[in-house]
CSV table of C-alpha atoms in Angstrom, one decimal:
chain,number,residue,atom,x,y,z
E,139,UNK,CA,87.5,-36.6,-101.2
E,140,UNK,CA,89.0,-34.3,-98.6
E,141,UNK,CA,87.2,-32.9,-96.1
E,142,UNK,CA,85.9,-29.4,-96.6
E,143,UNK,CA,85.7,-30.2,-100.3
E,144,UNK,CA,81.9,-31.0,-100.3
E,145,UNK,CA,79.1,-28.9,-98.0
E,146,UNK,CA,76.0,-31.5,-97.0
E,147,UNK,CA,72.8,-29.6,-97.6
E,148,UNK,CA,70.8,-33.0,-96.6
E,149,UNK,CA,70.0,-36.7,-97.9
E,150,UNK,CA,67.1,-36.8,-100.3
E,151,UNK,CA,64.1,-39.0,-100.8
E,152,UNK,CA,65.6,-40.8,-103.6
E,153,UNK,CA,68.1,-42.1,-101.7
E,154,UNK,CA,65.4,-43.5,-99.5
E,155,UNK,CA,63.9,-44.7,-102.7
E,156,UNK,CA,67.6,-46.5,-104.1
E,157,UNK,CA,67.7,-48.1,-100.6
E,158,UNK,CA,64.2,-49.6,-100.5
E,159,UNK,CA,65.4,-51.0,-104.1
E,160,UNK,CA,68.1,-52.5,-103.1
E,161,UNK,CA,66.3,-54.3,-100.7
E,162,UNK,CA,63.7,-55.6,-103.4
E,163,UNK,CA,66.4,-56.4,-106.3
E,164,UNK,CA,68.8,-57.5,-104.5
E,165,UNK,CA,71.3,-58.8,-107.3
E,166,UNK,CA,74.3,-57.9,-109.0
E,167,UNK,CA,72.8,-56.8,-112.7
E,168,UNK,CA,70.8,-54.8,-110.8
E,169,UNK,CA,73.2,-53.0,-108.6
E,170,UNK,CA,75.4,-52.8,-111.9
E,171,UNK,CA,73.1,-51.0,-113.4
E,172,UNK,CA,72.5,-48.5,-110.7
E,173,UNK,CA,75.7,-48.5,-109.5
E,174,UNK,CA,75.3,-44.3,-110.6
E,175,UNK,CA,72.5,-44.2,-108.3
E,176,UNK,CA,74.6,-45.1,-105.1
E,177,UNK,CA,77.5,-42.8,-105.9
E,178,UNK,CA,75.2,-39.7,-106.5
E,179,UNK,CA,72.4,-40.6,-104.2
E,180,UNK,CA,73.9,-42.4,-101.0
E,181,UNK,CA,77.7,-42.4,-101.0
E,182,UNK,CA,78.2,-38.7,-101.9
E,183,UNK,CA,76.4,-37.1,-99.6
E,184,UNK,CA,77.2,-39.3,-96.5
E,185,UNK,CA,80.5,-38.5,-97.7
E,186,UNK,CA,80.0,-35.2,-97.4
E,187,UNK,CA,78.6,-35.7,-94.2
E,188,UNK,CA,81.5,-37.0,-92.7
E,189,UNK,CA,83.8,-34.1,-93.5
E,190,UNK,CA,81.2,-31.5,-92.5
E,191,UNK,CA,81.5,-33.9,-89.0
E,192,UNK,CA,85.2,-34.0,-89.1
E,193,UNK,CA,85.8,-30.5,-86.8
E,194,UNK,CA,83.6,-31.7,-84.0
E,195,UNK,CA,84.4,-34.9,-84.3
E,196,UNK,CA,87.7,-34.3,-83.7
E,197,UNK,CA,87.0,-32.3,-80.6
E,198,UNK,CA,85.7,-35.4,-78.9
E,199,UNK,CA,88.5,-37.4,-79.9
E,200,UNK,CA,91.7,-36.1,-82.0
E,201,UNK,CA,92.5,-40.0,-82.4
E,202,UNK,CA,89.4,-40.7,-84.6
E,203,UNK,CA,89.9,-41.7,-87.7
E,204,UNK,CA,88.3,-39.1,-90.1
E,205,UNK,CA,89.3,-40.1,-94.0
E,206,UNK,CA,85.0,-39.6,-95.5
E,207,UNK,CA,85.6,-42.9,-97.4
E,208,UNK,CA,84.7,-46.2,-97.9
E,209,UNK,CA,86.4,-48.8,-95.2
E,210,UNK,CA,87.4,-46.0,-93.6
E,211,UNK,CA,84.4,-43.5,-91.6
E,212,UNK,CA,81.8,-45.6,-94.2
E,213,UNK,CA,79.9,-48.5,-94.6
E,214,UNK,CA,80.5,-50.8,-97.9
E,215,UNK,CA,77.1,-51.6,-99.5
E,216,UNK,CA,78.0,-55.1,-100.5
E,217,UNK,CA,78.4,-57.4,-97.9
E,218,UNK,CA,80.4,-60.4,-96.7
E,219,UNK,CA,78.1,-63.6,-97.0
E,220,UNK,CA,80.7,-66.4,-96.5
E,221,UNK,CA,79.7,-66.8,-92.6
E,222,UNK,CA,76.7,-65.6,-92.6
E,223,UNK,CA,72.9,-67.3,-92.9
E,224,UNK,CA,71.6,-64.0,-94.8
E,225,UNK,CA,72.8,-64.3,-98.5
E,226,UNK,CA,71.5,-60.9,-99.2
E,227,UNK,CA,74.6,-59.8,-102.0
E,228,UNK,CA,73.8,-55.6,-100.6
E,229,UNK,CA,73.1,-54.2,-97.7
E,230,UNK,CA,69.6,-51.9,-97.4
E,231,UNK,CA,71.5,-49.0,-95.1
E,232,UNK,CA,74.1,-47.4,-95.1
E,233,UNK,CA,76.2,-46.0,-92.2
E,234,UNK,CA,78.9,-43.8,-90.7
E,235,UNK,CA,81.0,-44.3,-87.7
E,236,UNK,CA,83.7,-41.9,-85.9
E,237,UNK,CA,86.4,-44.4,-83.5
E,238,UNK,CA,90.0,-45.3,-83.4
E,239,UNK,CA,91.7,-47.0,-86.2
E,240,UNK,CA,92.5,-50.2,-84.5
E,241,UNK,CA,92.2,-53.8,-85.1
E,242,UNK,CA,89.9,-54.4,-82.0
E,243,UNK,CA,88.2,-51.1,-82.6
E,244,UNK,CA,84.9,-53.2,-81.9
E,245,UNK,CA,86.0,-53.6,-78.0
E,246,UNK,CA,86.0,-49.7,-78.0
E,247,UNK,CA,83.6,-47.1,-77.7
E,248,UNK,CA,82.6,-45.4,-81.0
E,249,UNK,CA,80.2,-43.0,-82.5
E,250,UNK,CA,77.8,-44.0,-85.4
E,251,UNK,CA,74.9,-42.4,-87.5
E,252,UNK,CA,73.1,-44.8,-90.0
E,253,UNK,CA,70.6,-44.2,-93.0
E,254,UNK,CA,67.9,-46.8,-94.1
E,255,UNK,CA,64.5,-46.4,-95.9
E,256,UNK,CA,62.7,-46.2,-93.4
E,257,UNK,CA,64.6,-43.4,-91.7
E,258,UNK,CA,67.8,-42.9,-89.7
E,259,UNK,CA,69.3,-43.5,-86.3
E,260,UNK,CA,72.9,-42.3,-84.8
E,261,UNK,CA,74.6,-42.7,-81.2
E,262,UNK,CA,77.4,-44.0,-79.6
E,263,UNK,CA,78.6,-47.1,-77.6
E,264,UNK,CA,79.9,-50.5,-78.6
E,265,UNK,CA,79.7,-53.0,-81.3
E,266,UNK,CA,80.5,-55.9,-78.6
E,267,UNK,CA,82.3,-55.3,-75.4
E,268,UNK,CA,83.8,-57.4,-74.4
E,269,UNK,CA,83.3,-58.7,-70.6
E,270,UNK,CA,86.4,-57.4,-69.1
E,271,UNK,CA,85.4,-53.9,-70.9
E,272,UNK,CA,82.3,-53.9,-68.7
E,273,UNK,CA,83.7,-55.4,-65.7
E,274,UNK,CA,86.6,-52.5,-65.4
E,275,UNK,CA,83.2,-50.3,-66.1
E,276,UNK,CA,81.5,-51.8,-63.1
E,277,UNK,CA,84.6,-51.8,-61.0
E,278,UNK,CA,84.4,-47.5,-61.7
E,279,UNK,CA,81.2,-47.6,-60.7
E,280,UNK,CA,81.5,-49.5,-57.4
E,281,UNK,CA,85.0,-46.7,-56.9
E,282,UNK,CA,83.0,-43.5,-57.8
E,283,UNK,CA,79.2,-44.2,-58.5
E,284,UNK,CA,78.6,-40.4,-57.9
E,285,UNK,CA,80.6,-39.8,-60.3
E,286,UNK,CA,79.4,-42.4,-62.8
E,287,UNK,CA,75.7,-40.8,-62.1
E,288,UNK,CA,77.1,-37.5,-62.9
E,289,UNK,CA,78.6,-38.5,-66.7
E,290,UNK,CA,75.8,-40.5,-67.7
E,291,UNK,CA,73.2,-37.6,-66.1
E,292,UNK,CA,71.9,-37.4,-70.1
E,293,UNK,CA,70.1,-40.4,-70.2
E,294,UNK,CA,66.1,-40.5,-69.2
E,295,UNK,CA,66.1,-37.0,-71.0
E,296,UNK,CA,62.8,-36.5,-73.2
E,297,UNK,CA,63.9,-37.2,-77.0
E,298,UNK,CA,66.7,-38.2,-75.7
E,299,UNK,CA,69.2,-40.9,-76.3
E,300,UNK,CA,68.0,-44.4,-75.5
E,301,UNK,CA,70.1,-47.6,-73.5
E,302,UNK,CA,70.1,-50.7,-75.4
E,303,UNK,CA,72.2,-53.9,-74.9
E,304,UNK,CA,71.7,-57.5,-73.3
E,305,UNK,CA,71.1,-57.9,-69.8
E,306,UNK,CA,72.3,-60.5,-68.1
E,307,UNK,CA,69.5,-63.4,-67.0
E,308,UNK,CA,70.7,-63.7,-63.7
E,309,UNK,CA,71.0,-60.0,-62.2
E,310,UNK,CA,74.8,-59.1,-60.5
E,311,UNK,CA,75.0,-58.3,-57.0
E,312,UNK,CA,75.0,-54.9,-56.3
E,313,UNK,CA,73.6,-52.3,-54.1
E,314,UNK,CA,73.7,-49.6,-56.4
E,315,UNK,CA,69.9,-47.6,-57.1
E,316,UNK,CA,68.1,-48.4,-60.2
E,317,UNK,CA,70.0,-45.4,-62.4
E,318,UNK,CA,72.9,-47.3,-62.3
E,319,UNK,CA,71.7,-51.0,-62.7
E,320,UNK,CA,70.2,-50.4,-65.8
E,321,UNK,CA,74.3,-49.4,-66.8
E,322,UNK,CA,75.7,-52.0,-64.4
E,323,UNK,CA,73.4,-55.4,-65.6
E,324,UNK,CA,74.5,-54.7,-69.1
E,325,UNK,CA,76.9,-57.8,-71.3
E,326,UNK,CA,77.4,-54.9,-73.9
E,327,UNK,CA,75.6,-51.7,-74.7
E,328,UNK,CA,75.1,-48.7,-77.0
E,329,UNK,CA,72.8,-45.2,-76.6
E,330,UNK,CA,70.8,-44.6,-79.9
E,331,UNK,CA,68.4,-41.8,-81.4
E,332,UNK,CA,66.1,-43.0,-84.2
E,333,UNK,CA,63.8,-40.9,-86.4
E,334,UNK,CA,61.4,-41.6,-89.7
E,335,UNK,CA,62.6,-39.2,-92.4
E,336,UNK,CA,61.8,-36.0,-91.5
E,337,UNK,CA,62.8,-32.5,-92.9
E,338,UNK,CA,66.1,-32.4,-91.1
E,339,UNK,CA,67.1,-35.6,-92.5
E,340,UNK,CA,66.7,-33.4,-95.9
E,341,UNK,CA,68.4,-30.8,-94.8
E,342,UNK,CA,71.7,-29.2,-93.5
E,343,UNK,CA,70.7,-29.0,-90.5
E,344,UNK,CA,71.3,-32.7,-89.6
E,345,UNK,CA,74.5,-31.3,-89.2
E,346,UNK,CA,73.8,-29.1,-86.0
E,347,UNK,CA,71.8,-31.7,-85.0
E,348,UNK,CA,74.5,-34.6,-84.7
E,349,UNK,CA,77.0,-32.1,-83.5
E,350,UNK,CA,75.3,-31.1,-80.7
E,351,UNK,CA,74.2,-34.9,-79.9
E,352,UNK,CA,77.8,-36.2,-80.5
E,353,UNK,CA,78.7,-33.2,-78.2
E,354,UNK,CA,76.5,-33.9,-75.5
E,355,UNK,CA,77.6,-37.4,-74.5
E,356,UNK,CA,81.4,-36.7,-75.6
E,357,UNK,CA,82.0,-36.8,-71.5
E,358,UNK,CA,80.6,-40.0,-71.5
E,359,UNK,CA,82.8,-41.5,-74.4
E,360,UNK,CA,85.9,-39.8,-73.0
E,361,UNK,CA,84.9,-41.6,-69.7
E,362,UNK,CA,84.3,-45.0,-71.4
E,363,UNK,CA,87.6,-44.3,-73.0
E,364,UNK,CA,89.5,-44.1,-70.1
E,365,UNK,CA,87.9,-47.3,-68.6
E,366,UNK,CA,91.6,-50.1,-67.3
């Protein structure tokens, strides 16, 4: 699939439905045997998706990689299990994400939207930062906190994005007012909008919606880009 091949026009509540199902049969006769379901129902349309992201996308970051496939902008519904205590064979989401192709691409910003039964949920930020990540971020701030204050003015908004990440137990010096600490205390941390399934989620107009989102904080990722 290309992009532009495919126009979104919204998930559906079947896919809601294969997702909760997965969940509950989680097996491999079963997935086998609805393997249909998650091409038609889940894959294609985040796939379309993607590419009907791609243009916008693009004019956050020209370096994103963009290819609406599998391994590439899209999740893989079976997982991994060797290291992991959960033996679950599928995952019960699905998800997309817009950063650089890069073997550490988890040390670096990226953008994300992510489907599950229970409703969806998109942002940007990082997967795990590492600490010399956020201690070139809290150098900036300490440089230019004005600055800082200015890029990241988006946050606090009503129904707007939300701050999450680990804080550290024992707070860092600094003399910087509380709008900053909550960036500046911070071992990692991403910005997220969630949402039960409503009609947008149905819809083509999820599109405007995460355009517009992605848009508003591109600033911020450009910033968090440029962090040394």
């Amino acid at each position: 699939m290309n992009p532009g091949d495919y126009a979104f026009t919204g998930f559906t509540a079947a896919a809601l439905d294969f997702l909760r199902a997965v969940r509950e049969h989680n097996s491999k006769e079963w997935y086998d045997a609805h393997r249909g379901d998650y091409q038609n129902l889940v894959l294609a349309p985040m796939q379309a998706l993607v590419a009907d992201l791609v243009p916008a996308m693009l004019a956050v970051d020209p370096a994103f990689e963009i290819r609406p496939a599998v391994g590439k902008t899209i999740s893989r519904l079976h997982r991994d299990t060797r290291f992991s205590r959960d033996k679950s064979l599928y995952r019960d989401a699905i998800w997309c994400s817009f950063k650089r192709p890069r073997p550490d691409w988890s040390a670096f910003p990226a953008f994300y939207f992510e489907l599950s039964a229970s409703g969806y949920r998109y942002g940007m930020g990082y997967y795990a930062a590492p600490r010399a990540t956020m201690d070139a971020l809290r150098r900036r701030i300490d440089a230019a906190p004005r600055q800082f204050a200015k890029v990241s003015n988006f946050l606090g908004h009503p129904d707007g994005f939300i701050l999450y990440g680990d804080l550290y137990k024992r707070p860092l010096s600094t003399p910087h007012p509380p709008a900053l600490q909550t960036w500046y205390q911070r071992k990692s941390f991403y910005l997220m909008r969630e949402s039960p399934p409503d009609k947008r989620l149905f819809s083509a107009a999820l599109v405007a919606c995460l355009q517009a989102d992605f848009a508003s904080i591109g600033p911020f990722y450009r910033y968090l880009q440029a962090l040394k």
